[in-house]
Coordinates of C-alpha atoms and ligand atoms in Angstrom, one line a residue:
M298 CA -57.9 -83.4 -65.1
K299 CA -58.9 -85.3 -62.0
R300 CA -62.3 -84.0 -60.7
V301 CA -65.4 -83.0 -62.6
A302 CA -68.3 -81.2 -60.9
V303 CA -71.9 -80.9 -62.2
L304 CA -74.7 -78.6 -61.2
T305 CA -78.3 -77.8 -62.4
S306 CA -79.5 -74.2 -62.6
G307 CA -82.6 -72.3 -63.6
G308 CA -86.0 -73.9 -64.0
D309 CA -85.9 -77.7 -63.7
A310 CA -86.6 -79.9 -66.7
P311 CA -87.4 -83.6 -67.2
G312 CA -84.1 -85.3 -68.2
M313 CA -81.8 -83.2 -66.0
N314 CA -81.3 -86.3 -63.8
A315 CA -80.4 -88.4 -66.9
A316 CA -77.8 -85.8 -67.8
I317 CA -76.4 -85.8 -64.2
R318 CA -76.1 -89.5 -64.4
A319 CA -74.3 -89.4 -67.8
V320 CA -71.8 -86.8 -66.5
V321 CA -71.1 -88.9 -63.4
R322 CA -70.9 -92.3 -65.1
T323 CA -68.7 -90.9 -68.0
S324 CA -66.4 -89.2 -65.5
I325 CA -66.0 -92.5 -63.6
Y326 CA -65.6 -94.5 -66.9
R327 CA -62.7 -92.0 -67.7
R328 CA -61.2 -92.6 -64.2
L329 CA -62.2 -89.1 -63.0
E330 CA -63.9 -88.2 -59.7
A331 CA -67.4 -86.7 -59.9
V332 CA -68.8 -84.1 -57.6
G333 CA -72.3 -82.7 -57.4
V334 CA -73.0 -79.0 -56.5
M335 CA -76.3 -78.5 -54.7
K336 CA -78.8 -75.8 -55.6
G337 CA -77.0 -74.4 -58.7
F338 CA -74.9 -71.3 -58.4
E339 CA -76.3 -70.6 -54.9
G340 CA -74.7 -73.9 -53.7
L341 CA -71.6 -73.1 -55.6
I342 CA -71.1 -69.8 -53.8
D343 CA -71.7 -71.6 -50.5
G344 CA -69.4 -74.6 -51.4
E345 CA -72.2 -77.2 -51.1
F346 CA -70.4 -80.1 -52.8
V347 CA -71.4 -83.7 -52.6
P348 CA -69.3 -86.6 -53.8
L349 CA -71.1 -88.6 -56.5
T350 CA -70.5 -92.3 -57.2
R351 CA -71.8 -94.8 -59.7
S352 CA -74.5 -95.8 -57.3
S353 CA -75.5 -92.3 -56.2
V354 CA -76.9 -91.8 -59.7
G355 CA -78.4 -95.3 -59.9
G356 CA -82.2 -95.4 -60.6
I357 CA -82.5 -91.7 -61.5
I358 CA -82.5 -91.8 -65.3
H359 CA -86.3 -91.8 -65.4
R360 CA -86.9 -89.5 -62.5
G361 CA -88.2 -86.0 -63.1
G362 CA -86.8 -82.9 -61.4
T363 CA -83.1 -82.8 -60.4
I364 CA -81.5 -84.7 -57.5
L365 CA -79.0 -81.8 -57.2
K366 CA -81.9 -79.3 -56.8
T367 CA -81.8 -76.0 -58.6
A368 CA -82.2 -72.3 -58.0
R369 CA -82.2 -68.9 -59.7
S370 CA -79.3 -67.1 -58.1
E371 CA -79.2 -63.3 -57.6
R372 CA -75.9 -63.5 -55.7
F373 CA -74.2 -65.0 -58.7
K374 CA -75.1 -61.9 -60.7
T375 CA -72.5 -59.9 -58.6
E376 CA -68.8 -59.9 -59.1
E377 CA -68.4 -60.9 -55.4
G378 CA -70.6 -64.0 -56.0
V379 CA -68.6 -65.1 -59.1
N380 CA -65.3 -64.6 -57.2
R381 CA -66.6 -66.7 -54.3
A382 CA -67.8 -69.5 -56.6
F383 CA -64.4 -69.5 -58.4
F384 CA -62.6 -69.8 -55.0
Q385 CA -64.9 -72.6 -53.9
L386 CA -64.2 -74.6 -57.1
K387 CA -60.4 -74.2 -56.7
N388 CA -60.6 -75.0 -53.0
A389 CA -62.5 -78.2 -53.7
G390 CA -59.8 -79.3 -56.3
I391 CA -62.3 -79.3 -59.1
D392 CA -60.8 -79.1 -62.6
G393 CA -63.9 -78.9 -64.8
L394 CA -67.6 -77.9 -64.3
A395 CA -70.6 -79.0 -66.3
I396 CA -73.6 -76.6 -66.0
I397 CA -77.0 -78.0 -66.9
G398 CA -79.5 -75.2 -67.5
G399 CA -80.9 -72.6 -69.9
D400 CA -79.5 -69.4 -71.4
G401 CA -79.6 -67.6 -68.0
S402 CA -77.4 -70.3 -66.5
F403 CA -75.0 -70.0 -69.4
R404 CA -74.5 -66.3 -68.8
G405 CA -73.3 -67.3 -65.4
A406 CA -71.1 -70.1 -66.9
Q407 CA -69.5 -67.5 -69.2
K408 CA -68.4 -65.4 -66.2
L409 CA -66.6 -68.3 -64.6
Y410 CA -65.1 -69.2 -68.0
E411 CA -63.8 -65.6 -68.4
K412 CA -62.1 -65.9 -65.0
G413 CA -60.3 -68.9 -66.5
F414 CA -62.3 -71.8 -65.1
P415 CA -63.0 -74.7 -67.5
V416 CA -66.8 -74.9 -67.9
I417 CA -69.1 -76.6 -70.3
G418 CA -72.8 -76.0 -70.8
I419 CA -75.5 -78.7 -71.2
P420 CA -78.8 -77.1 -72.4
G421 CA -81.6 -78.2 -70.1
T422 CA -84.9 -76.2 -70.2
I423 CA -88.4 -77.0 -71.3
D424 CA -88.5 -73.8 -73.3
N425 CA -86.1 -74.9 -76.1
D426 CA -85.1 -71.2 -76.5
V427 CA -81.3 -71.9 -76.6
A428 CA -79.4 -71.5 -79.9
G429 CA -76.8 -74.1 -80.8
T430 CA -79.0 -77.1 -80.4
D431 CA -82.0 -78.4 -82.2
E432 CA -83.6 -79.4 -78.9
T433 CA -82.9 -78.8 -75.2
I434 CA -83.3 -81.4 -72.5
G435 CA -86.9 -81.4 -71.3
F436 CA -88.6 -79.8 -74.3
D437 CA -89.9 -83.1 -75.7
T438 CA -91.3 -84.2 -72.4
A439 CA -93.0 -80.8 -71.8
V440 CA -94.6 -80.9 -75.2
N441 CA -95.9 -84.4 -74.7
T442 CA -97.3 -83.5 -71.2
A443 CA -99.0 -80.5 -72.7
L444 CA -100.3 -82.5 -75.7
E445 CA -101.9 -85.1 -73.4
A446 CA -103.8 -82.3 -71.7
V447 CA -104.8 -80.7 -74.9
K448 CA -106.1 -84.0 -76.3
K449 CA -108.4 -84.3 -73.2
L450 CA -109.5 -80.7 -73.6
R451 CA -110.4 -81.5 -77.3
D452 CA -112.7 -84.2 -76.1
T453 CA -114.7 -81.9 -73.9
A454 CA -114.6 -79.0 -76.4
S455 CA -116.0 -81.2 -79.0
S456 CA -118.8 -82.6 -76.8
H457 CA -120.0 -79.2 -75.8
D458 CA -119.2 -77.4 -79.1
R459 CA -116.9 -75.0 -77.2
L460 CA -114.0 -72.8 -77.9
F461 CA -111.0 -73.5 -75.6
I462 CA -107.8 -71.4 -75.1
V463 CA -104.9 -73.3 -73.7
E464 CA -101.9 -71.4 -72.3
V465 CA -98.5 -73.2 -72.4
M466 CA -95.1 -72.2 -70.9
G467 CA -92.1 -71.2 -72.9
R468 CA -91.0 -67.8 -71.3
E469 CA -90.4 -65.4 -74.2
A470 CA -90.5 -68.1 -76.9
G471 CA -93.2 -70.1 -78.7
F472 CA -91.4 -73.4 -79.2
I473 CA -93.7 -75.4 -76.9
A474 CA -96.8 -73.7 -78.3
L475 CA -95.9 -74.4 -81.9
E476 CA -95.0 -78.0 -81.3
V477 CA -98.2 -78.6 -79.4
A478 CA -100.3 -76.8 -82.0
V479 CA -99.0 -79.0 -84.8
A480 CA -99.3 -82.2 -82.8
S481 CA -102.8 -81.5 -81.5
G482 CA -104.2 -80.1 -84.8
A483 CA -105.1 -76.8 -83.0
E484 CA -107.1 -74.3 -85.0
Y485 CA -105.0 -71.3 -84.0
L486 CA -101.6 -70.5 -82.5
V487 CA -100.5 -67.3 -80.7
V488 CA -96.8 -66.9 -80.2
P489 CA -94.5 -64.0 -79.2
E490 CA -92.5 -64.4 -82.4
L491 CA -95.4 -63.3 -84.6
P492 CA -97.6 -60.2 -84.4
F493 CA -101.0 -60.9 -83.0
S494 CA -104.1 -59.9 -84.9
L495 CA -107.5 -60.2 -83.2
G496 CA -109.2 -59.6 -86.5
K497 CA -107.4 -62.5 -88.2
L498 CA -108.3 -64.8 -85.3
C499 CA -111.9 -63.8 -85.4
D500 CA -112.0 -64.4 -89.1
K501 CA -110.5 -67.8 -88.6
L502 CA -113.0 -68.7 -85.9
H503 CA -115.9 -67.4 -88.1
D504 CA -114.7 -69.4 -91.1
T505 CA -114.3 -72.5 -89.0
R506 CA -117.9 -72.3 -87.8
E507 CA -119.1 -71.5 -91.3
R508 CA -117.6 -74.8 -92.4
G509 CA -119.5 -76.6 -89.8
K510 CA -116.8 -77.2 -87.2
T511 CA -118.4 -76.5 -83.8
H512 CA -115.4 -76.4 -81.5
S513 CA -112.0 -74.9 -81.7
L514 CA -108.7 -74.9 -79.8
I515 CA -106.4 -72.0 -79.6
I516 CA -102.9 -72.6 -78.2
V517 CA -101.3 -69.4 -76.7
A518 CA -97.7 -69.2 -75.5
E519 CA -97.3 -67.4 -72.2
G520 CA -94.8 -65.0 -73.7
A521 CA -97.4 -63.7 -76.2
M522 CA -100.2 -63.0 -73.7
S523 CA -102.2 -64.8 -71.0
A524 CA -105.1 -67.0 -72.0
S525 CA -107.4 -64.9 -69.8
A526 CA -106.4 -61.7 -71.6
L527 CA -107.1 -63.4 -74.9
R528 CA -110.4 -64.6 -73.6
A529 CA -111.4 -61.1 -72.6
Q530 CA -110.5 -59.7 -76.0
L531 CA -112.5 -62.3 -77.8
Q532 CA -115.5 -61.8 -75.5
D533 CA -115.4 -58.0 -75.6
T534 CA -114.9 -57.5 -79.3
A535 CA -116.7 -60.5 -80.9
G536 CA -118.8 -62.0 -78.1
Y537 CA -117.0 -65.3 -78.1
D538 CA -117.4 -67.3 -74.9
A539 CA -114.1 -69.2 -74.5
R540 CA -113.0 -71.6 -71.8
V541 CA -109.5 -71.1 -70.5
T542 CA -106.9 -73.6 -69.3
V543 CA -103.5 -72.7 -68.0
L544 CA -101.2 -75.8 -68.0
G545 CA -98.5 -74.2 -65.9
Y546 CA -95.9 -76.1 -63.9
I547 CA -97.2 -79.5 -64.7
Q548 CA -95.1 -79.1 -67.9
R549 CA -91.9 -79.0 -65.9
G550 CA -92.4 -82.3 -64.1
G551 CA -92.6 -86.0 -64.8
S552 CA -90.4 -88.8 -66.2
P553 CA -88.5 -87.8 -69.3
T554 CA -89.7 -89.2 -72.6
S555 CA -87.3 -91.7 -74.3
F556 CA -86.2 -88.9 -76.6
D557 CA -85.2 -86.7 -73.6
A558 CA -83.6 -89.6 -71.7
V559 CA -81.4 -90.4 -74.7
L560 CA -80.7 -86.7 -75.5
A561 CA -79.6 -86.1 -71.9
S562 CA -77.4 -89.2 -71.8
R563 CA -75.7 -88.2 -75.1
M564 CA -75.2 -84.6 -74.0
G565 CA -73.9 -85.5 -70.5
A566 CA -71.4 -88.0 -71.9
F567 CA -70.3 -85.6 -74.7
A568 CA -69.8 -82.8 -72.2
V569 CA -67.3 -84.8 -70.1
E570 CA -65.4 -86.1 -73.2
S571 CA -65.2 -82.5 -74.5
L572 CA -63.9 -81.2 -71.1
I573 CA -61.2 -84.0 -71.2
E574 CA -60.2 -82.8 -74.7
G575 CA -59.8 -79.3 -73.3
K576 CA -62.9 -77.8 -74.9
H577 CA -64.1 -75.1 -72.5
G578 CA -66.5 -72.1 -72.7
V579 CA -68.8 -74.1 -75.0
M580 CA -72.2 -75.7 -74.9
V581 CA -72.9 -79.2 -76.1
G582 CA -75.9 -79.6 -78.5
T583 CA -77.3 -81.6 -81.3
M584 CA -77.5 -80.2 -84.8
A585 CA -79.3 -82.5 -87.3
H586 CA -78.9 -85.4 -84.9
Q587 CA -75.1 -85.0 -84.6
M588 CA -73.4 -83.8 -81.4
A589 CA -72.1 -80.3 -81.8
L590 CA -70.3 -77.6 -79.7
T591 CA -71.1 -73.9 -79.8
P592 CA -69.5 -71.0 -77.9
L593 CA -71.5 -70.4 -74.8
A594 CA -72.2 -66.7 -75.7
E595 CA -73.9 -67.8 -78.9
S596 CA -76.5 -69.7 -77.0
W597 CA -78.1 -66.4 -76.0
Q598 CA -76.8 -63.9 -78.5
T599 CA -78.2 -65.8 -81.5
K600 CA -81.9 -65.8 -81.7
K601 CA -83.3 -69.3 -82.3
R602 CA -86.1 -69.1 -84.8
L603 CA -89.4 -71.0 -84.9
S604 CA -89.6 -73.3 -87.9
P605 CA -91.5 -71.5 -90.7
E606 CA -92.5 -74.9 -92.1
K607 CA -94.2 -75.8 -88.9
L608 CA -95.8 -72.4 -88.6
E609 CA -97.3 -72.9 -92.0
L610 CA -98.5 -76.3 -91.1
V611 CA -100.7 -74.9 -88.3
E612 CA -102.4 -72.6 -90.8
K613 CA -102.5 -75.1 -93.7
L614 CA -103.9 -78.1 -91.7
S615 CA -106.4 -76.3 -89.6
I616 CA -108.8 -75.4 -92.5
Ligands
F6P825 O1 -87.7 -71.6 -68.1 C1 -88.6 -72.6 -67.7 C2 -89.9 -71.9 -67.2 O2 -90.8 -73.0 -66.8 C3 -90.6 -71.0 -68.2 O3 -91.3 -71.8 -69.2 C4 -91.4 -70.2 -67.3 O4 -91.8 -68.9 -67.9 C5 -90.5 -70.0 -66.1 O5 -89.6 -71.1 -66.1 C6 -91.1 -70.0 -64.8 O6 -90.1 -69.6 -63.9 P1 -90.2 -69.8 -62.3 O7 -89.9 -71.2 -62.0 O8 -89.1 -68.9 -61.8 O9 -91.6 -69.5 -61.9

């Protein structure tokens, strides 16, 4: 193996740059050349390669976003797009490709692998909805960004004796919502993984008020429903007047936390070492703090579950 390429794909996540840096520096440490692919699979199809040196990844470990840019590629969903990408990789003399992204990106990675190209996945998404790793790169930072906002909202909710509904990202999963709910001491959590009961929520809000608590925070995952839809339901059926905050894309930006910078560094380095050892068609991850490899397909075929223990904590500690 002589030349390793790296790309970022799907939604950006804090720590992607730290992972790129780790892939590049480990490749050079192992006397391999490193190449960046711009704009994910889009750039791969168009052959947008850039040589990456030790210094081209200097000073990026703490930078949010991705220096390689990212995209969601429709063209790569076609047979023609995959064939073109395969040709570009061969033509550029690349022997292994590290793909940093979420499950959608790994479906693409799998197609290249099935054509016989050596690929390895590095899970990078704020959603944490990828099986085969305890955490994905960017999740911890997104949770901390959301938590900072929720703490500020708690101040004003408490001052005005108000009910607040905060909508967080996560696509079809409730990982960010659950983590933020536990860490902020939220009164109620709405996630797509659990059936929603307006009656149960109203009972909870009623009990909370009965006990003398004059403000409440509800964390809702975007995959369950929108904060404004929940607000309307509460208003129409029980007369609650809730304030709504949608945190949105702020959760995708910013400098990675130390956890994410370390996780990304470990995963990037391990990905290159694994490629060198001939391990392809797999995704790197951490399981109980140890580096692990999982077949790419498992990352989306296996449903990653919310921790029942944490779910119970929200209920138990919000009395
Ligand atoms: O997957 C990351 C994520 O930020 C999700 O949380 C969100 O649902 C989605 O991307 C938004 O996608 P887009 O960037 O295409 O608007």
